[in-house]
Amino acid sequence: MTTKEILSFLKQETTSIDYERYLKQLNYKKNSSDENLAVFEVSNKFIINWIKTKYLTQIKNAFESLNGSKPTIEIKLAGERIKSKKDIISKDQKASASESTMLNPSYSFDNFVVGPSNQMAYNATYAVAKKPGILYNPLFLYGGTGLGKTHLLQALGNFAIENGKSVIYVTIEQFMNDFTFSIKNKNMEHFRAKYRKCDVLLIDDIQFLSGKEQTQEEFFHTFNELHNEKKQIIMTSDRQPSQIGGLVDRLKSRFEWGLTADIQPPGLETKIAIIEKKSELNGITLDRDVINYIAANLDNSIREIEGVLIRINASASLLNQEINLELAQNLLKEQIKEQKDNIKLPDIIAIVAAELNIKPSDIKSKKRTAIVANARRVVIYLARELTLNSMPDIAKFLGMKDHSSISHNIKKANELIEKDENFKLIIANLRNKIINKD
Ligand code: ADP
Ligand code: MG
């Protein structure tokens, strides 16, 4: 196997931003003396931990899919001597109990920073972790992208495993694939034994159940069986159950049987605390003014804040320079420009249409119903804010004759944001989705 083969596998499995910035640097060193060990080199030590916590599973999957092997993966700085193999292996074995359930061991309650925006979700999850199947069943967590839903879900999973429970963590897409595969191979007993016999079932991103009728049917029975047996079910979603389109009512109502808790974007203090925590975990030292600057200028998601920290650190070390405010400012400016270059008008239309439950073609049509007019206004507002297109560009793209109606729509949207809390939330949620679209 070559670096190229492994990278092309990883490229499909990861976001393009992560791939281009970090994973592309991985260099696979064939280790002829030991085929149970796969060594990768990178040229920047700060991304080693980051790749390990985020992408170790995908790198392992690459080996398993490409040649069926299951080597221990080690990532090291180019030129650095390899640690003793015993050391690596014993660490790997410790991780393996949770890896079999695909849980990331670094997602723990301890590493989760609690603030007003996520307090309720945290408390509920922690309470359920201590008494699974007894308190709130199911527990349903919802909120925007990159705000910590998966982190909490997996923290609960890790906690439950430590307490001897059997845990299954899957995204709803994995559940669906598993289900389809079992039908094809006429192996439903195995599927049912797996999902209906665990103590704790964690399902991530359940909104993708939308429109999948057969999977909904199967999940309905899985849910009932587990619930009857007082086994714990926890789900996450980007929206609350009643807002998931294409979901049968009996599931919607069941999702609300226990407790639903939301996670909001963090306020300034929480962002500062998160930045402090993440830099501590990654061994990065930041001045107060740099921390404040990042916290004040990034509001989209914690995932994004993490990405910026890694970038700041990486570029300081490449330039062999201290991390200071100027460096942070330049980097963020560059990042915002890059982001704008990367967002296209059709993406905005597709995401807004999906979220507001209309057809993308309606937005470019002449329809004037209130729903369509509102969606068009949202598209115009976000297009102006998140892309480099001018007002005439946007007018032309939407098939509108004159761009004065663009500025009129933007003015109106600004008014609504001021006085209509619901509109403001919709915009914030969509902005988050568009920026994190990969
Ligand atoms: P979501 O599933 O909601 O899209 P994730 O759980 O994947 O978001 O979180 C994105 C990143 O942000 C993860 O690396 C996670 O560790 C981090 N994160 C989110 N919320 C917090 C928090 N309150 N404290 C510490 N890290 C957090
Ligand atoms: Mg998630």
CSV table of C-alpha atoms and ligand atoms in Angstrom, one decimal:
chain,number,residue,atom,x,y,z
A,1,MET,CA,0.0,0.0,0.0
A,2,THR,CA,1.2,3.5,-0.8
A,3,THR,CA,0.7,6.9,0.8
A,4,LYS,CA,-1.3,7.8,-2.3
A,5,GLU,CA,-3.8,5.0,-1.9
A,6,ILE,CA,-4.3,5.7,1.8
A,7,LEU,CA,-4.8,9.4,1.1
A,8,SER,CA,-7.3,8.9,-1.6
A,9,PHE,CA,-9.3,6.8,0.8
A,10,LEU,CA,-9.1,9.4,3.6
A,11,LYS,CA,-10.1,12.1,1.2
A,12,GLN,CA,-13.4,10.5,0.7
A,13,GLU,CA,-14.0,10.0,4.4
A,14,THR,CA,-13.2,13.4,5.7
A,15,THR,CA,-14.1,17.1,5.2
A,16,SER,CA,-12.2,18.7,2.4
A,17,ILE,CA,-10.9,21.4,4.7
A,18,ASP,CA,-9.4,19.0,7.2
A,19,TYR,CA,-8.0,16.9,4.3
A,20,GLU,CA,-6.4,19.8,2.5
A,21,ARG,CA,-4.9,21.4,5.6
A,22,TYR,CA,-3.7,18.5,7.6
A,23,LEU,CA,-4.3,15.0,6.4
A,24,LYS,CA,-2.6,15.5,3.1
A,25,GLN,CA,0.6,15.9,5.0
A,26,LEU,CA,0.6,12.3,6.2
A,27,ASN,CA,3.4,10.3,4.8
A,28,TYR,CA,3.2,6.5,5.1
A,29,LYS,CA,6.5,4.8,6.0
A,30,LYS,CA,6.5,1.2,5.2
A,31,ASN,CA,7.7,-0.7,8.2
A,32,SER,CA,9.1,-3.9,6.7
A,33,SER,CA,10.2,-5.3,10.1
A,34,ASP,CA,6.7,-5.4,11.5
A,35,GLU,CA,3.5,-5.6,9.6
A,36,ASN,CA,1.4,-5.0,12.6
A,37,LEU,CA,2.7,-1.5,12.9
A,38,ALA,CA,2.0,1.3,10.4
A,39,VAL,CA,4.0,4.4,10.8
A,40,PHE,CA,3.1,7.8,9.4
A,41,GLU,CA,5.3,11.0,9.4
A,42,VAL,CA,4.2,14.6,9.4
A,43,SER,CA,6.3,17.7,9.3
A,44,ASN,CA,4.5,19.6,12.0
A,45,LYS,CA,4.3,18.2,15.5
A,46,PHE,CA,1.2,20.2,16.4
A,47,ILE,CA,-1.1,18.3,14.1
A,48,ILE,CA,-0.1,14.9,15.4
A,49,ASN,CA,-2.4,14.8,18.4
A,50,TRP,CA,-5.1,16.4,16.4
A,51,ILE,CA,-5.0,13.8,13.7
A,52,LYS,CA,-4.8,11.1,16.3
A,53,THR,CA,-8.0,12.2,18.2
A,54,LYS,CA,-10.0,12.9,15.1
A,55,TYR,CA,-9.0,10.5,12.4
A,56,LEU,CA,-7.3,7.5,13.9
A,57,THR,CA,-10.4,5.4,13.2
A,58,GLN,CA,-10.5,6.5,9.6
A,59,ILE,CA,-6.9,5.7,9.1
A,60,LYS,CA,-7.5,2.2,10.5
A,61,ASN,CA,-10.5,1.8,8.3
A,62,ALA,CA,-8.3,2.7,5.3
A,63,PHE,CA,-6.0,-0.3,6.1
A,64,GLU,CA,-8.9,-2.6,6.7
A,65,SER,CA,-10.6,-1.7,3.4
A,66,LEU,CA,-7.5,-1.5,1.3
A,67,ASN,CA,-5.8,-4.8,2.3
A,68,GLY,CA,-7.7,-6.2,5.2
A,69,SER,CA,-5.0,-5.6,7.7
A,70,LYS,CA,-5.5,-4.1,11.2
A,71,PRO,CA,-2.2,-2.6,12.1
A,72,THR,CA,-1.5,-0.3,15.1
A,73,ILE,CA,-1.1,3.2,13.8
A,74,GLU,CA,1.6,5.5,14.9
A,75,ILE,CA,2.0,9.1,13.8
A,76,LYS,CA,5.3,10.9,14.5
A,77,LEU,CA,7.3,13.9,13.5
A,78,ALA,CA,9.5,13.4,10.4
A,79,GLY,CA,13.0,12.3,11.5
A,80,GLU,CA,12.0,11.6,15.1
A,81,ARG,CA,12.9,8.2,16.5
A,82,ILE,CA,10.0,5.8,16.9
A,83,LYS,CA,8.9,5.1,20.5
A,84,SER,CA,9.3,1.7,21.8
A,85,LYS,CA,6.8,-0.5,20.2
A,86,LYS,CA,5.6,-1.9,23.5
A,87,ASP,CA,4.6,1.5,24.5
A,88,ILE,CA,2.5,2.1,21.4
A,89,ILE,CA,0.8,-1.3,21.6
A,90,SER,CA,-0.2,-1.0,25.2
A,91,LYS,CA,-1.8,2.4,24.6
A,92,ASP,CA,-3.5,0.9,21.6
A,93,GLN,CA,-5.0,-2.0,23.6
A,94,LYS,CA,-6.4,0.4,26.2
A,95,ALA,CA,-8.1,2.2,23.5
A,96,SER,CA,-9.4,-0.9,21.8
A,97,ALA,CA,-12.3,-1.6,24.2
A,98,SER,CA,-13.9,1.6,23.2
A,99,GLU,CA,-12.8,1.5,19.6
A,100,SER,CA,-14.9,-1.6,18.9
A,101,THR,CA,-17.9,0.7,19.5
A,102,MET,CA,-16.3,3.5,17.5
A,103,LEU,CA,-16.2,5.9,20.5
A,104,ASN,CA,-13.5,8.5,20.6
A,105,PRO,CA,-11.9,8.3,24.1
A,106,SER,CA,-11.1,12.0,24.2
A,107,TYR,CA,-14.8,12.9,24.3
A,108,SER,CA,-15.4,12.8,28.0
A,109,PHE,CA,-17.5,14.8,30.5
A,110,ASP,CA,-14.3,16.2,32.0
A,111,ASN,CA,-13.2,17.7,28.7
A,112,PHE,CA,-16.6,19.3,28.1
A,113,VAL,CA,-16.9,22.9,29.1
A,114,VAL,CA,-20.2,23.8,30.6
A,115,GLY,CA,-21.9,27.1,30.3
A,116,PRO,CA,-25.4,28.5,30.1
A,117,SER,CA,-25.7,27.5,26.4
A,118,ASN,CA,-25.3,23.8,27.1
A,119,GLN,CA,-25.9,23.4,30.8
A,120,MET,CA,-29.2,21.7,30.5
A,121,ALA,CA,-28.0,19.3,27.8
A,122,TYR,CA,-24.9,18.5,29.9
A,123,ASN,CA,-26.9,17.9,33.1
A,124,ALA,CA,-29.4,15.7,31.4
A,125,THR,CA,-26.7,13.6,29.7
A,126,TYR,CA,-24.7,13.3,32.9
A,127,ALA,CA,-27.7,12.3,34.9
A,128,VAL,CA,-28.6,9.6,32.3
A,129,ALA,CA,-25.0,8.4,32.2
A,130,LYS,CA,-25.3,7.7,35.9
A,131,LYS,CA,-28.7,6.0,35.8
A,132,PRO,CA,-29.2,4.7,32.3
A,133,GLY,CA,-32.7,3.5,31.4
A,134,ILE,CA,-34.2,5.0,34.6
A,135,LEU,CA,-34.4,8.8,34.4
A,136,TYR,CA,-35.2,10.2,31.0
A,137,ASN,CA,-35.8,7.7,28.2
A,138,PRO,CA,-35.2,8.6,25.5
A,139,LEU,CA,-33.0,11.5,25.9
A,140,PHE,CA,-33.1,13.7,22.8
A,141,LEU,CA,-30.3,16.4,22.3
A,142,TYR,CA,-30.6,18.9,19.5
A,143,GLY,CA,-28.8,22.0,18.3
A,144,GLY,CA,-26.6,23.5,15.5
A,145,THR,CA,-23.5,22.0,13.9
A,146,GLY,CA,-20.3,21.8,15.9
A,147,LEU,CA,-21.9,22.7,19.2
A,148,GLY,CA,-21.0,19.5,21.1
A,149,LYS,CA,-23.8,17.0,20.5
A,150,THR,CA,-21.6,14.2,19.4
A,151,HIS,CA,-19.1,15.0,22.2
A,152,LEU,CA,-21.8,14.7,24.9
A,153,LEU,CA,-23.3,11.5,23.3
A,154,GLN,CA,-19.9,9.8,23.2
A,155,ALA,CA,-19.0,11.1,26.7
A,156,LEU,CA,-22.1,9.2,27.9
A,157,GLY,CA,-21.0,6.2,25.9
A,158,ASN,CA,-17.5,6.2,27.4
A,159,PHE,CA,-18.9,6.6,30.8
A,160,ALA,CA,-21.3,3.7,30.4
A,161,ILE,CA,-18.6,1.4,29.1
A,162,GLU,CA,-16.5,2.2,32.1
A,163,ASN,CA,-19.4,1.1,34.2
A,164,GLY,CA,-19.7,-2.2,32.5
A,165,LYS,CA,-22.7,-1.5,30.2
A,166,SER,CA,-22.9,-2.6,26.6
A,167,VAL,CA,-23.0,0.4,24.4
A,168,ILE,CA,-23.7,0.9,20.7
A,169,TYR,CA,-22.9,4.2,19.1
A,170,VAL,CA,-23.9,4.7,15.5
A,171,THR,CA,-25.0,7.5,13.2
A,172,ILE,CA,-28.4,6.9,11.9
A,173,GLU,CA,-26.8,6.5,8.5
A,174,GLN,CA,-24.7,3.6,9.8
A,175,PHE,CA,-27.8,2.1,11.3
A,176,MET,CA,-29.5,2.4,7.9
A,177,ASN,CA,-26.6,0.8,6.0
A,178,ASP,CA,-26.4,-2.0,8.5
A,179,PHE,CA,-30.1,-2.6,8.1
A,180,THR,CA,-30.0,-2.6,4.3
A,181,PHE,CA,-27.0,-4.9,4.4
A,182,SER,CA,-28.8,-7.3,6.7
A,183,ILE,CA,-31.9,-7.4,4.5
A,184,LYS,CA,-29.7,-8.1,1.4
A,185,ASN,CA,-27.9,-10.9,3.2
A,186,LYS,CA,-31.0,-12.2,4.9
A,187,ASN,CA,-29.3,-11.8,8.2
A,188,MET,CA,-31.9,-9.9,10.2
A,189,GLU,CA,-31.4,-12.0,13.4
A,190,HIS,CA,-27.9,-10.8,13.7
A,191,PHE,CA,-29.0,-7.2,13.1
A,192,ARG,CA,-31.7,-7.4,15.7
A,193,ALA,CA,-29.6,-9.2,18.2
A,194,LYS,CA,-27.1,-6.4,17.9
A,195,TYR,CA,-29.4,-3.4,18.2
A,196,ARG,CA,-32.1,-4.9,20.6
A,197,LYS,CA,-29.7,-6.4,23.1
A,198,CYS,CA,-27.6,-3.5,24.2
A,199,ASP,CA,-27.9,-1.5,27.4
A,200,VAL,CA,-27.4,1.8,25.9
A,201,LEU,CA,-28.1,2.8,22.2
A,202,LEU,CA,-26.6,6.1,21.0
A,203,ILE,CA,-27.9,7.3,17.7
A,204,ASP,CA,-26.2,10.4,16.2
A,205,ASP,CA,-27.8,12.8,13.7
A,206,ILE,CA,-31.2,11.2,13.7
A,207,GLN,CA,-32.7,13.9,11.4
A,208,PHE,CA,-31.4,11.9,8.5
A,209,LEU,CA,-34.1,9.4,9.2
A,210,SER,CA,-36.3,11.8,7.3
A,211,GLY,CA,-38.1,10.1,4.4
A,212,LYS,CA,-36.5,6.7,5.0
A,213,GLU,CA,-39.7,4.8,5.6
A,214,GLN,CA,-38.4,1.2,5.9
A,215,THR,CA,-35.6,2.2,8.2
A,216,GLN,CA,-38.2,4.2,10.3
A,217,GLU,CA,-40.3,1.1,10.6
A,218,GLU,CA,-37.3,-1.0,11.8
A,219,PHE,CA,-36.1,1.8,14.1
A,220,PHE,CA,-39.7,2.0,15.6
A,221,HIS,CA,-39.5,-1.7,16.6
A,222,THR,CA,-35.9,-1.3,17.9
A,223,PHE,CA,-37.0,1.6,20.0
A,224,ASN,CA,-40.0,-0.1,21.4
A,225,GLU,CA,-38.1,-3.2,22.3
A,226,LEU,CA,-35.3,-1.3,24.1
A,227,HIS,CA,-37.8,1.0,25.8
A,228,ASN,CA,-39.9,-1.9,27.1
A,229,GLU,CA,-36.8,-3.5,28.5
A,230,LYS,CA,-35.8,-0.2,30.2
A,231,LYS,CA,-32.7,0.1,28.1
A,232,GLN,CA,-31.5,3.6,27.5
A,233,ILE,CA,-31.8,5.4,24.1
A,234,ILE,CA,-30.1,8.7,23.4
A,235,MET,CA,-30.4,10.5,20.1
A,236,THR,CA,-29.0,13.8,18.7
A,237,SER,CA,-30.4,15.9,15.9
A,238,ASP,CA,-30.0,19.3,14.4
A,239,ARG,CA,-33.6,20.2,15.2
A,240,GLN,CA,-36.3,19.1,17.6
A,241,PRO,CA,-38.5,16.1,16.8
A,242,SER,CA,-41.5,18.1,15.7
A,243,GLN,CA,-39.4,19.9,13.1
A,244,ILE,CA,-38.0,16.8,11.4
A,245,GLY,CA,-39.9,16.6,8.1
A,246,GLY,CA,-40.8,13.2,6.6
A,247,LEU,CA,-40.9,11.4,10.0
A,248,VAL,CA,-43.9,9.3,10.9
A,249,ASP,CA,-45.9,10.7,13.8
A,250,ARG,CA,-45.5,7.6,16.1
A,251,LEU,CA,-41.7,8.2,16.0
A,252,LYS,CA,-42.0,11.9,16.5
A,253,SER,CA,-44.1,11.4,19.6
A,254,ARG,CA,-41.9,8.7,21.0
A,255,PHE,CA,-38.8,10.9,20.6
A,256,GLU,CA,-40.6,13.3,23.0
A,257,TRP,CA,-41.5,10.7,25.6
A,258,GLY,CA,-38.4,11.3,27.8
A,259,LEU,CA,-36.6,14.6,27.8
A,260,THR,CA,-35.5,16.9,24.9
A,261,ALA,CA,-32.7,19.3,25.6
A,262,ASP,CA,-31.2,21.9,23.3
A,263,ILE,CA,-27.7,23.2,22.9
A,264,GLN,CA,-27.3,26.9,21.9
A,265,PRO,CA,-24.3,28.6,20.4
A,266,PRO,CA,-21.9,29.5,23.3
A,267,GLY,CA,-21.8,33.0,24.8
A,268,LEU,CA,-18.5,34.9,25.1
A,269,GLU,CA,-17.5,33.5,28.5
A,270,THR,CA,-18.1,30.0,27.5
A,271,LYS,CA,-16.2,30.5,24.3
A,272,ILE,CA,-13.2,31.8,26.3
A,273,ALA,CA,-13.4,28.8,28.7
A,274,ILE,CA,-13.5,26.4,25.7
A,275,ILE,CA,-10.5,28.1,24.0
A,276,GLU,CA,-8.6,27.8,27.3
A,277,LYS,CA,-9.5,24.2,27.7
A,278,LYS,CA,-8.6,23.2,24.1
A,279,SER,CA,-5.3,25.0,24.1
A,280,GLU,CA,-4.4,23.3,27.4
A,281,LEU,CA,-5.3,19.9,25.9
A,282,ASN,CA,-3.2,20.6,22.9
A,283,GLY,CA,-0.3,22.1,24.8
A,284,ILE,CA,-0.7,25.5,23.3
A,285,THR,CA,0.0,28.7,25.2
A,286,LEU,CA,-2.1,31.7,24.3
A,287,ASP,CA,-2.0,35.3,25.6
A,288,ARG,CA,-5.2,36.8,27.0
A,289,ASP,CA,-5.6,39.2,24.1
A,290,VAL,CA,-5.4,36.4,21.6
A,291,ILE,CA,-7.9,34.3,23.4
A,292,ASN,CA,-10.3,37.2,23.6
A,293,TYR,CA,-9.8,38.1,20.0
A,294,ILE,CA,-10.7,34.5,18.8
A,295,ALA,CA,-13.7,34.3,21.2
A,296,ALA,CA,-15.0,37.6,20.0
A,297,ASN,CA,-14.6,36.9,16.3
A,298,LEU,CA,-15.8,33.4,15.9
A,299,ASP,CA,-19.3,32.6,16.7
A,300,ASN,CA,-20.3,29.8,14.4
A,301,SER,CA,-19.2,26.6,16.0
A,302,ILE,CA,-16.8,25.2,18.5
A,303,ARG,CA,-15.5,22.9,15.8
A,304,GLU,CA,-14.4,26.0,13.9
A,305,ILE,CA,-12.8,27.5,17.0
A,306,GLU,CA,-10.8,24.3,17.4
A,307,GLY,CA,-9.7,24.4,13.7
A,308,VAL,CA,-8.5,28.0,14.2
A,309,LEU,CA,-6.4,27.1,17.3
A,310,ILE,CA,-4.7,24.4,15.4
A,311,ARG,CA,-4.0,26.7,12.4
A,312,ILE,CA,-2.6,29.4,14.6
A,313,ASN,CA,-0.4,27.0,16.4
A,314,ALA,CA,0.8,25.4,13.2
A,315,SER,CA,1.6,28.6,11.4
A,316,ALA,CA,3.4,30.0,14.4
A,317,SER,CA,5.6,27.0,14.5
A,318,LEU,CA,6.2,27.1,10.7
A,319,LEU,CA,7.1,30.7,10.8
A,320,ASN,CA,9.1,30.0,13.9
A,321,GLN,CA,7.3,32.9,15.6
A,322,GLU,CA,5.5,33.5,18.8
A,323,ILE,CA,1.7,33.4,18.8
A,324,ASN,CA,0.6,37.0,19.0
A,325,LEU,CA,-2.5,39.0,18.2
A,326,GLU,CA,-1.2,40.1,14.8
A,327,LEU,CA,-0.7,36.5,13.7
A,328,ALA,CA,-4.2,35.6,14.9
A,329,GLN,CA,-5.8,38.5,13.1
A,330,ASN,CA,-4.1,37.7,9.8
A,331,LEU,CA,-5.0,34.1,10.0
A,332,LEU,CA,-8.6,34.8,10.8
A,333,LYS,CA,-8.9,37.4,8.0
A,334,GLU,CA,-7.5,34.8,5.6
A,335,GLN,CA,-9.9,32.2,6.9
A,336,ILE,CA,-12.9,34.4,6.4
A,337,LYS,CA,-11.9,35.2,2.9
A,338,GLU,CA,-11.3,31.5,2.2
A,339,GLN,CA,-14.7,30.7,3.6
A,340,LYS,CA,-16.4,33.2,1.4
A,341,ASP,CA,-14.7,31.9,-1.7
A,342,ASN,CA,-15.9,28.5,-0.8
A,343,ILE,CA,-19.6,29.3,-0.4
A,344,LYS,CA,-21.6,29.4,-3.6
A,345,LEU,CA,-25.1,30.7,-4.3
A,346,PRO,CA,-26.5,27.3,-5.2
A,347,ASP,CA,-25.3,25.9,-1.9
A,348,ILE,CA,-27.2,28.6,-0.1
A,349,ILE,CA,-30.4,28.0,-2.0
A,350,ALA,CA,-30.2,24.2,-1.5
A,351,ILE,CA,-29.6,24.5,2.3
A,352,VAL,CA,-32.3,27.2,2.8
A,353,ALA,CA,-34.8,25.3,0.7
A,354,ALA,CA,-34.2,22.0,2.6
A,355,GLU,CA,-34.5,23.8,6.0
A,356,LEU,CA,-37.7,25.7,5.1
A,357,ASN,CA,-39.2,22.7,3.4
A,358,ILE,CA,-39.7,24.2,-0.1
A,359,LYS,CA,-38.3,23.2,-3.5
A,360,PRO,CA,-35.0,24.9,-4.5
A,361,SER,CA,-36.5,25.8,-7.9
A,362,ASP,CA,-39.2,27.9,-6.0
A,363,ILE,CA,-36.7,30.4,-4.9
A,364,LYS,CA,-35.7,31.3,-8.4
A,365,SER,CA,-39.3,31.2,-9.6
A,366,LYS,CA,-41.7,34.1,-9.8
A,367,LYS,CA,-43.9,32.7,-7.0
A,368,ARG,CA,-45.0,35.2,-4.4
A,369,THR,CA,-46.5,33.2,-1.7
A,370,ALA,CA,-45.5,34.3,1.8
A,371,ILE,CA,-43.4,31.2,2.4
A,372,VAL,CA,-41.4,31.5,-0.9
A,373,ALA,CA,-41.0,35.3,-0.5
A,374,ASN,CA,-39.6,34.7,3.0
A,375,ALA,CA,-37.2,32.0,1.8
A,376,ARG,CA,-36.0,34.2,-1.0
A,377,ARG,CA,-35.4,37.0,1.5
A,378,VAL,CA,-33.3,34.6,3.7
A,379,VAL,CA,-31.3,33.5,0.7
A,380,ILE,CA,-30.6,37.1,-0.3
A,381,TYR,CA,-29.5,38.1,3.2
A,382,LEU,CA,-27.2,35.1,3.6
A,383,ALA,CA,-25.8,35.4,0.1
A,384,ARG,CA,-24.8,39.0,0.8
A,385,GLU,CA,-23.3,38.1,4.2
A,386,LEU,CA,-21.6,34.9,3.4
A,387,THR,CA,-20.4,35.2,-0.2
A,388,LEU,CA,-18.4,37.7,-2.2
A,389,ASN,CA,-21.2,38.3,-4.7
A,390,SER,CA,-22.4,41.9,-5.4
A,391,MET,CA,-26.1,42.8,-5.3
A,392,PRO,CA,-26.4,42.8,-9.1
A,393,ASP,CA,-24.7,39.3,-9.1
A,394,ILE,CA,-27.3,38.0,-6.7
A,395,ALA,CA,-30.2,39.7,-8.6
A,396,LYS,CA,-29.0,38.1,-11.8
A,397,PHE,CA,-28.6,34.7,-10.2
A,398,LEU,CA,-32.1,34.7,-8.8
A,399,GLY,CA,-33.6,35.9,-12.1
A,400,MET,CA,-34.6,39.3,-10.6
A,401,LYS,CA,-34.6,42.2,-12.9
A,402,ASP,CA,-33.3,44.9,-10.7
A,403,HIS,CA,-31.0,44.9,-7.7
A,404,SER,CA,-32.9,47.5,-5.8
A,405,SER,CA,-35.2,44.8,-4.6
A,406,ILE,CA,-32.1,43.0,-3.3
A,407,SER,CA,-31.2,45.9,-1.1
A,408,HIS,CA,-34.9,46.2,-0.1
A,409,ASN,CA,-34.9,42.6,1.0
A,410,ILE,CA,-31.7,43.0,3.0
A,411,LYS,CA,-33.1,46.0,4.8
A,412,LYS,CA,-36.3,44.1,5.6
A,413,ALA,CA,-34.3,41.1,6.8
A,414,ASN,CA,-32.2,43.3,9.1
A,415,GLU,CA,-35.4,44.7,10.6
A,416,LEU,CA,-36.8,41.3,11.2
A,417,ILE,CA,-33.6,40.2,12.9
A,418,GLU,CA,-34.0,43.1,15.3
A,419,LYS,CA,-37.6,42.4,16.3
A,420,ASP,CA,-38.4,38.8,15.5
A,421,GLU,CA,-36.6,36.3,17.7
A,422,ASN,CA,-37.7,33.4,15.6
A,423,PHE,CA,-36.4,34.8,12.4
A,424,LYS,CA,-33.1,35.6,14.1
A,425,LEU,CA,-32.8,32.0,15.2
A,426,ILE,CA,-33.6,30.7,11.7
A,427,ILE,CA,-30.9,32.9,10.2
A,428,ALA,CA,-28.3,31.9,12.9
A,429,ASN,CA,-29.1,28.2,12.4
A,430,LEU,CA,-28.8,28.5,8.6
A,431,ARG,CA,-25.6,30.5,8.7
A,432,ASN,CA,-24.1,27.8,10.9
A,433,LYS,CA,-25.3,25.1,8.4
A,434,ILE,CA,-23.9,26.9,5.4
A,435,ILE,CA,-20.5,27.6,6.9
A,436,ASN,CA,-20.2,24.0,8.1
A,437,LYS,CA,-21.6,22.5,4.9
A,438,ASP,CA,-18.7,20.1,4.0
B,1,ADP,P1,-21.9,18.4,16.9
B,1,ADP,O1,-22.0,16.9,17.0
B,1,ADP,O2,-22.9,19.2,17.7
B,1,ADP,O3,-21.9,18.9,15.4
B,1,ADP,P2,-19.3,18.0,18.1
B,1,ADP,O4,-19.7,17.3,19.3
B,1,ADP,O5,-18.7,17.2,17.0
B,1,ADP,O6,-20.5,18.9,17.5
B,1,ADP,O7,-18.3,19.1,18.5
B,1,ADP,C1,-17.4,19.7,17.7
B,1,ADP,C2,-16.1,19.9,18.4
B,1,ADP,O8,-16.2,20.9,19.4
B,1,ADP,C3,-15.6,18.7,19.1
B,1,ADP,O9,-14.2,18.5,18.9
B,1,ADP,C4,-15.9,18.9,20.5
B,1,ADP,O10,-15.0,18.3,21.4
B,1,ADP,C5,-15.9,20.4,20.7
B,1,ADP,N1,-16.8,20.9,21.7
B,1,ADP,C6,-18.1,21.2,21.5
B,1,ADP,N2,-18.7,21.7,22.6
B,1,ADP,C7,-17.7,21.7,23.5
B,1,ADP,C8,-17.7,22.1,24.9
B,1,ADP,N3,-18.7,22.6,25.5
B,1,ADP,N4,-16.5,21.9,25.6
B,1,ADP,C9,-15.4,21.4,24.9
B,1,ADP,N5,-15.4,21.0,23.6
B,1,ADP,C10,-16.5,21.2,22.9
B,2,MG,MG,-22.2,15.5,15.5
